[in-house]
Amino acid sequence: MAVSFAAWLATIAGCAHDESIEVRGTVTLAGKPVANAAVLFVADSGGRPAVGTTDAQGAYRLQLTSGNSPPAGRYLVAVTAIDAPDAPSGEFESATEEVMAEISRPRRRPRWRTPPRYADPQTSGLDFEVNAETDNVADFDLKP
């Protein structure tokens, strides 16, 4: 009985462990850092996607975990940076006229800070080969 419990415990512990690899790098657009961009890595072979966000210098870090497939291998990459449209402030003293004026005020549309073609990993043209044995630095210089 003790042997079978130990075997069961080892099996459960083994299943709970995912291999993990860190990828880091920078995202630039025409040589300038892109802040607050989402960087998405999607495994060519399936498995879990991973996402990171760039800082003010365009640097990002993300963790690739095994899930159903090993984290090493080829990844398709997408990069998206959008300025959100204006939103109503939600701070109204009273009058319905004030509320209606705020609601009907023209809003700006979302503005892409990175070219939209980079938003889809299937069409971005960006990819990276992740290696379990090396430091994985993936820098992307996007073109306007």
PDB file of N, CA and C in Angstrom, residues 34-104:
ATOM      1  N   VAL A  34       9.145  50.974 -28.352  1.00  0.00           N
ATOM      2  CA  VAL A  34       7.682  50.983 -28.316  1.00  0.00           C
ATOM      3  C   VAL A  34       7.256  50.606 -26.893  1.00  0.00           C
ATOM      4  N   ALA A  35       6.693  51.574 -26.174  1.00  0.00           N
ATOM      5  CA  ALA A  35       6.245  51.339 -24.795  1.00  0.00           C
ATOM      6  C   ALA A  35       4.827  50.781 -24.776  1.00  0.00           C
ATOM      7  N   ASN A  36       4.520  50.011 -23.742  1.00  0.00           N
ATOM      8  CA  ASN A  36       3.174  49.466 -23.518  1.00  0.00           C
ATOM      9  C   ASN A  36       2.626  48.686 -24.705  1.00  0.00           C
ATOM     10  N   ALA A  37       3.469  47.896 -25.322  1.00  0.00           N
ATOM     11  CA  ALA A  37       3.029  47.026 -26.418  1.00  0.00           C
ATOM     12  C   ALA A  37       2.850  45.611 -25.880  1.00  0.00           C
ATOM     13  N   ALA A  38       1.867  44.911 -26.401  1.00  0.00           N
ATOM     14  CA  ALA A  38       1.682  43.494 -26.072  1.00  0.00           C
ATOM     15  C   ALA A  38       2.514  42.675 -27.049  1.00  0.00           C
ATOM     16  N   VAL A  39       3.310  41.751 -26.519  1.00  0.00           N
ATOM     17  CA  VAL A  39       4.143  40.855 -27.333  1.00  0.00           C
ATOM     18  C   VAL A  39       3.609  39.443 -27.108  1.00  0.00           C
ATOM     19  N   LEU A  40       3.111  38.818 -28.171  1.00  0.00           N
ATOM     20  CA  LEU A  40       2.481  37.502 -28.085  1.00  0.00           C
ATOM     21  C   LEU A  40       3.318  36.466 -28.817  1.00  0.00           C
ATOM     22  N   PHE A  41       3.657  35.376 -28.131  1.00  0.00           N
ATOM     23  CA  PHE A  41       4.368  34.243 -28.725  1.00  0.00           C
ATOM     24  C   PHE A  41       3.392  33.074 -28.819  1.00  0.00           C
ATOM     25  N   VAL A  42       3.215  32.524 -30.020  1.00  0.00           N
ATOM     26  CA  VAL A  42       2.336  31.379 -30.248  1.00  0.00           C
ATOM     27  C   VAL A  42       3.178  30.258 -30.830  1.00  0.00           C
ATOM     28  N   ALA A  43       3.201  29.109 -30.154  1.00  0.00           N
ATOM     29  CA  ALA A  43       4.013  27.979 -30.612  1.00  0.00           C
ATOM     30  C   ALA A  43       3.509  27.461 -31.949  1.00  0.00           C
ATOM     31  N   ASP A  44       4.438  27.226 -32.860  1.00  0.00           N
ATOM     32  CA  ASP A  44       4.127  26.660 -34.168  1.00  0.00           C
ATOM     33  C   ASP A  44       3.476  25.288 -34.015  1.00  0.00           C
ATOM     34  N   SER A  45       3.865  24.564 -32.956  1.00  0.00           N
ATOM     35  CA  SER A  45       3.383  23.201 -32.743  1.00  0.00           C
ATOM     36  C   SER A  45       2.170  23.130 -31.823  1.00  0.00           C
ATOM     37  N   GLY A  46       1.599  24.246 -31.460  1.00  0.00           N
ATOM     38  CA  GLY A  46       0.484  24.256 -30.519  1.00  0.00           C
ATOM     39  C   GLY A  46       0.979  24.549 -29.120  1.00  0.00           C
ATOM     40  N   GLY A  47       0.181  24.257 -28.125  1.00  0.00           N
ATOM     41  CA  GLY A  47       0.569  24.543 -26.752  1.00  0.00           C
ATOM     42  C   GLY A  47       0.073  25.904 -26.319  1.00  0.00           C
ATOM     43  N   ARG A  48       0.537  26.316 -25.170  1.00  0.00           N
ATOM     44  CA  ARG A  48       0.077  27.568 -24.574  1.00  0.00           C
ATOM     45  C   ARG A  48       0.778  28.777 -25.185  1.00  0.00           C
ATOM     46  N   PRO A  49       0.024  29.813 -25.557  1.00  0.00           N
ATOM     47  CA  PRO A  49       0.679  31.059 -25.963  1.00  0.00           C
ATOM     48  C   PRO A  49       1.185  31.793 -24.720  1.00  0.00           C
ATOM     49  N   ALA A  50       2.091  32.722 -24.920  1.00  0.00           N
ATOM     50  CA  ALA A  50       2.608  33.538 -23.821  1.00  0.00           C
ATOM     51  C   ALA A  50       2.595  34.991 -24.260  1.00  0.00           C
ATOM     52  N   VAL A  51       2.355  35.880 -23.309  1.00  0.00           N
ATOM     53  CA  VAL A  51       2.305  37.302 -23.637  1.00  0.00           C
ATOM     54  C   VAL A  51       3.098  38.093 -22.601  1.00  0.00           C
ATOM     55  N   GLY A  52       3.747  39.143 -23.080  1.00  0.00           N
ATOM     56  CA  GLY A  52       4.467  40.067 -22.222  1.00  0.00           C
ATOM     57  C   GLY A  52       4.125  41.486 -22.647  1.00  0.00           C
ATOM     58  N   THR A  53       4.483  42.449 -21.826  1.00  0.00           N
ATOM     59  CA  THR A  53       4.227  43.854 -22.130  1.00  0.00           C
ATOM     60  C   THR A  53       5.537  44.615 -22.055  1.00  0.00           C
ATOM     61  N   THR A  54       5.749  45.505 -23.018  1.00  0.00           N
ATOM     62  CA  THR A  54       6.985  46.279 -23.042  1.00  0.00           C
ATOM     63  C   THR A  54       6.923  47.419 -22.025  1.00  0.00           C
ATOM     64  N   ASP A  55       8.114  47.777 -21.518  1.00  0.00           N
ATOM     65  CA  ASP A  55       8.215  48.923 -20.614  1.00  0.00           C
ATOM     66  C   ASP A  55       8.524  50.173 -21.442  1.00  0.00           C
ATOM     67  N   ALA A  56       8.879  51.267 -20.789  1.00  0.00           N
ATOM     68  CA  ALA A  56       9.140  52.539 -21.475  1.00  0.00           C
ATOM     69  C   ALA A  56      10.301  52.456 -22.459  1.00  0.00           C
ATOM     70  N   GLN A  57      11.240  51.526 -22.233  1.00  0.00           N
ATOM     71  CA  GLN A  57      12.386  51.353 -23.141  1.00  0.00           C
ATOM     72  C   GLN A  57      12.119  50.293 -24.208  1.00  0.00           C
ATOM     73  N   GLY A  58      10.907  49.768 -24.256  1.00  0.00           N
ATOM     74  CA  GLY A  58      10.557  48.745 -25.242  1.00  0.00           C
ATOM     75  C   GLY A  58      10.968  47.342 -24.837  1.00  0.00           C
ATOM     76  N   ALA A  59      11.466  47.163 -23.609  1.00  0.00           N
ATOM     77  CA  ALA A  59      11.926  45.844 -23.144  1.00  0.00           C
ATOM     78  C   ALA A  59      10.755  45.025 -22.613  1.00  0.00           C
ATOM     79  N   TYR A  60      10.809  43.711 -22.850  1.00  0.00           N
ATOM     80  CA  TYR A  60       9.784  42.796 -22.346  1.00  0.00           C
ATOM     81  C   TYR A  60      10.439  41.506 -21.869  1.00  0.00           C
ATOM     82  N   ARG A  61       9.706  40.764 -21.059  1.00  0.00           N
ATOM     83  CA  ARG A  61      10.071  39.416 -20.605  1.00  0.00           C
ATOM     84  C   ARG A  61       8.793  38.598 -20.595  1.00  0.00           C
ATOM     85  N   LEU A  62       8.907  37.332 -20.958  1.00  0.00           N
ATOM     86  CA  LEU A  62       7.772  36.434 -20.843  1.00  0.00           C
ATOM     87  C   LEU A  62       8.265  35.022 -20.590  1.00  0.00           C
ATOM     88  N   GLN A  63       7.383  34.191 -20.040  1.00  0.00           N
ATOM     89  CA  GLN A  63       7.706  32.804 -19.725  1.00  0.00           C
ATOM     90  C   GLN A  63       6.925  31.887 -20.656  1.00  0.00           C
ATOM     91  N   LEU A  64       7.634  30.999 -21.316  1.00  0.00           N
ATOM     92  CA  LEU A  64       6.999  29.973 -22.139  1.00  0.00           C
ATOM     93  C   LEU A  64       6.964  28.704 -21.304  1.00  0.00           C
ATOM     94  N   THR A  65       5.778  28.118 -21.149  1.00  0.00           N
ATOM     95  CA  THR A  65       5.655  26.882 -20.380  1.00  0.00           C
ATOM     96  C   THR A  65       5.205  25.759 -21.288  1.00  0.00           C
ATOM     97  N   SER A  66       5.503  24.543 -20.869  1.00  0.00           N
ATOM     98  CA  SER A  66       5.300  23.393 -21.743  1.00  0.00           C
ATOM     99  C   SER A  66       3.847  23.111 -22.077  1.00  0.00           C
ATOM    100  N   GLY A  67       2.941  23.137 -21.132  1.00  0.00           N
ATOM    101  CA  GLY A  67       1.558  22.801 -21.456  1.00  0.00           C
ATOM    102  C   GLY A  67       1.495  21.450 -22.124  1.00  0.00           C
ATOM    103  N   ASN A  68       1.020  21.405 -23.354  1.00  0.00           N
ATOM    104  CA  ASN A  68       0.910  20.147 -24.094  1.00  0.00           C
ATOM    105  C   ASN A  68       2.087  19.888 -25.016  1.00  0.00           C
ATOM    106  N   SER A  69       2.970  20.859 -25.177  1.00  0.00           N
ATOM    107  CA  SER A  69       4.125  20.673 -26.061  1.00  0.00           C
ATOM    108  C   SER A  69       5.338  21.331 -25.413  1.00  0.00           C
ATOM    109  N   PRO A  70       6.536  20.929 -25.800  1.00  0.00           N
ATOM    110  CA  PRO A  70       7.727  21.525 -25.191  1.00  0.00           C
ATOM    111  C   PRO A  70       7.847  23.009 -25.540  1.00  0.00           C
ATOM    112  N   PRO A  71       8.363  23.831 -24.593  1.00  0.00           N
ATOM    113  CA  PRO A  71       8.475  25.257 -24.862  1.00  0.00           C
ATOM    114  C   PRO A  71       9.549  25.606 -25.890  1.00  0.00           C
ATOM    115  N   ALA A  72      10.522  24.725 -26.104  1.00  0.00           N
ATOM    116  CA  ALA A  72      11.536  25.002 -27.127  1.00  0.00           C
ATOM    117  C   ALA A  72      10.921  24.752 -28.499  1.00  0.00           C
ATOM    118  N   GLY A  73      11.358  25.534 -29.479  1.00  0.00           N
ATOM    119  CA  GLY A  73      10.856  25.374 -30.840  1.00  0.00           C
ATOM    120  C   GLY A  73      10.545  26.717 -31.466  1.00  0.00           C
ATOM    121  N   ARG A  74       9.899  26.676 -32.618  1.00  0.00           N
ATOM    122  CA  ARG A  74       9.591  27.891 -33.375  1.00  0.00           C
ATOM    123  C   ARG A  74       8.289  28.512 -32.869  1.00  0.00           C
ATOM    124  N   TYR A  75       8.326  29.840 -32.705  1.00  0.00           N
ATOM    125  CA  TYR A  75       7.156  30.596 -32.272  1.00  0.00           C
ATOM    126  C   TYR A  75       6.846  31.684 -33.290  1.00  0.00           C
ATOM    127  N   LEU A  76       5.568  31.856 -33.576  1.00  0.00           N
ATOM    128  CA  LEU A  76       5.104  32.995 -34.355  1.00  0.00           C
ATOM    129  C   LEU A  76       4.839  34.117 -33.355  1.00  0.00           C
ATOM    130  N   VAL A  77       5.115  35.346 -33.764  1.00  0.00           N
ATOM    131  CA  VAL A  77       5.068  36.471 -32.827  1.00  0.00           C
ATOM    132  C   VAL A  77       4.157  37.569 -33.371  1.00  0.00           C
ATOM    133  N   ALA A  78       3.412  38.186 -32.472  1.00  0.00           N
ATOM    134  CA  ALA A  78       2.598  39.357 -32.803  1.00  0.00           C
ATOM    135  C   ALA A  78       2.956  40.468 -31.823  1.00  0.00           C
ATOM    136  N   VAL A  79       2.915  41.706 -32.312  1.00  0.00           N
ATOM    137  CA  VAL A  79       3.171  42.875 -31.465  1.00  0.00           C
ATOM    138  C   VAL A  79       2.063  43.881 -31.732  1.00  0.00           C
ATOM    139  N   THR A  80       1.430  44.351 -30.657  1.00  0.00           N
ATOM    140  CA  THR A  80       0.330  45.290 -30.796  1.00  0.00           C
ATOM    141  C   THR A  80       0.471  46.413 -29.778  1.00  0.00           C
ATOM    142  N   ALA A  81       0.378  47.646 -30.262  1.00  0.00           N
ATOM    143  CA  ALA A  81       0.335  48.812 -29.374  1.00  0.00           C
ATOM    144  C   ALA A  81      -0.733  49.753 -29.914  1.00  0.00           C
ATOM    145  N   ILE A  82      -1.732  49.999 -29.094  1.00  0.00           N
ATOM    146  CA  ILE A  82      -2.864  50.838 -29.502  1.00  0.00           C
ATOM    147  C   ILE A  82      -3.111  51.874 -28.422  1.00  0.00           C
ATOM    148  N   ASP A  83      -3.355  53.121 -28.834  1.00  0.00           N
ATOM    149  CA  ASP A  83      -3.820  54.142 -27.904  1.00  0.00           C
ATOM    150  C   ASP A  83      -5.333  54.030 -27.853  1.00  0.00           C
ATOM    151  N   ALA A  84      -5.875  53.833 -26.671  1.00  0.00           N
ATOM    152  CA  ALA A  84      -7.318  53.668 -26.512  1.00  0.00           C
ATOM    153  C   ALA A  84      -8.036  54.980 -26.790  1.00  0.00           C
ATOM    154  N   PRO A  85      -9.281  54.889 -27.244  1.00  0.00           N
ATOM    155  CA  PRO A  85     -10.052  56.112 -27.485  1.00  0.00           C
ATOM    156  C   PRO A  85     -10.413  56.785 -26.170  1.00  0.00           C
ATOM    157  N   ASP A  86     -10.831  58.044 -26.282  1.00  0.00           N
ATOM    158  CA  ASP A  86     -11.295  58.767 -25.099  1.00  0.00           C
ATOM    159  C   ASP A  86     -12.511  58.049 -24.526  1.00  0.00           C
ATOM    160  N   ALA A  87     -12.641  58.086 -23.244  1.00  0.00           N
ATOM    161  CA  ALA A  87     -13.818  57.518 -22.589  1.00  0.00           C
ATOM    162  C   ALA A  87     -14.493  58.610 -21.774  1.00  0.00           C
ATOM    163  N   PRO A  88     -15.806  58.541 -21.626  1.00  0.00           N
ATOM    164  CA  PRO A  88     -16.471  59.530 -20.783  1.00  0.00           C
ATOM    165  C   PRO A  88     -15.904  59.465 -19.373  1.00  0.00           C
ATOM    166  N   SER A  89     -15.806  60.612 -18.734  1.00  0.00           N
ATOM    167  CA  SER A  89     -15.202  60.665 -17.405  1.00  0.00           C
ATOM    168  C   SER A  89     -16.059  59.984 -16.350  1.00  0.00           C
ATOM    169  N   GLY A  90     -17.378  60.005 -16.528  1.00  0.00           N
ATOM    170  CA  GLY A  90     -18.261  59.381 -15.552  1.00  0.00           C
ATOM    171  C   GLY A  90     -18.504  60.242 -14.326  1.00  0.00           C
ATOM    172  N   GLU A  91     -17.932  61.441 -14.302  1.00  0.00           N
ATOM    173  CA  GLU A  91     -18.110  62.345 -13.164  1.00  0.00           C
ATOM    174  C   GLU A  91     -19.049  63.475 -13.563  1.00  0.00           C
ATOM    175  N   PHE A  92     -20.319  63.302 -13.265  1.00  0.00           N
ATOM    176  CA  PHE A  92     -21.315  64.300 -13.614  1.00  0.00           C
ATOM    177  C   PHE A  92     -21.967  64.820 -12.344  1.00  0.00           C
ATOM    178  N   GLU A  93     -22.071  66.132 -12.252  1.00  0.00           N
ATOM    179  CA  GLU A  93     -22.696  66.754 -11.088  1.00  0.00           C
ATOM    180  C   GLU A  93     -24.183  66.440 -11.064  1.00  0.00           C
ATOM    181  N   SER A  94     -24.875  66.770 -12.143  1.00  0.00           N
ATOM    182  CA  SER A  94     -26.315  66.547 -12.138  1.00  0.00           C
ATOM    183  C   SER A  94     -26.882  66.527 -13.537  1.00  0.00           C
ATOM    184  N   ALA A  95     -27.139  67.664 -14.064  1.00  0.00           N
ATOM    185  CA  ALA A  95     -27.982  67.905 -15.228  1.00  0.00           C
ATOM    186  C   ALA A  95     -27.870  66.883 -16.346  1.00  0.00           C
ATOM    187  N   THR A  96     -29.014  66.526 -16.846  1.00  0.00           N
ATOM    188  CA  THR A  96     -29.098  65.610 -17.976  1.00  0.00           C
ATOM    189  C   THR A  96     -28.417  66.222 -19.190  1.00  0.00           C
ATOM    190  N   GLU A  97     -28.495  67.534 -19.348  1.00  0.00           N
ATOM    191  CA  GLU A  97     -27.841  68.195 -20.485  1.00  0.00           C
ATOM    192  C   GLU A  97     -26.332  67.962 -20.453  1.00  0.00           C
ATOM    193  N   GLU A  98     -25.749  68.028 -19.267  1.00  0.00           N
ATOM    194  CA  GLU A  98     -24.313  67.797 -19.133  1.00  0.00           C
ATOM    195  C   GLU A  98     -23.960  66.359 -19.527  1.00  0.00           C
ATOM    196  N   VAL A  99     -24.766  65.427 -19.088  1.00  0.00           N
ATOM    197  CA  VAL A  99     -24.549  64.018 -19.433  1.00  0.00           C
ATOM    198  C   VAL A  99     -24.677  63.829 -20.936  1.00  0.00           C
ATOM    199  N   MET A 100     -25.713  64.387 -21.530  1.00  0.00           N
ATOM    200  CA  MET A 100     -25.931  64.247 -22.973  1.00  0.00           C
ATOM    201  C   MET A 100     -24.803  64.910 -23.761  1.00  0.00           C
ATOM    202  N   ALA A 101     -24.311  66.046 -23.296  1.00  0.00           N
ATOM    203  CA  ALA A 101     -23.203  66.716 -23.982  1.00  0.00           C
ATOM    204  C   ALA A 101     -21.954  65.842 -23.961  1.00  0.00           C
ATOM    205  N   GLU A 102     -21.681  65.212 -22.828  1.00  0.00           N
ATOM    206  CA  GLU A 102     -20.505  64.344 -22.718  1.00  0.00           C
ATOM    207  C   GLU A 102     -20.649  63.109 -23.604  1.00  0.00           C
ATOM    208  N   ILE A 103     -21.816  62.516 -23.606  1.00  0.00           N
ATOM    209  CA  ILE A 103     -22.042  61.310 -24.407  1.00  0.00           C
ATOM    210  C   ILE A 103     -21.946  61.610 -25.896  1.00  0.00           C
ATOM    211  N   SER A 104     -22.458  62.764 -26.315  1.00  0.00           N
ATOM    212  CA  SER A 104     -22.470  63.081 -27.746  1.00  0.00           C
ATOM    213  C   SER A 104     -21.180  63.730 -28.241  1.00  0.00           C
TER     214      SER A 104
END
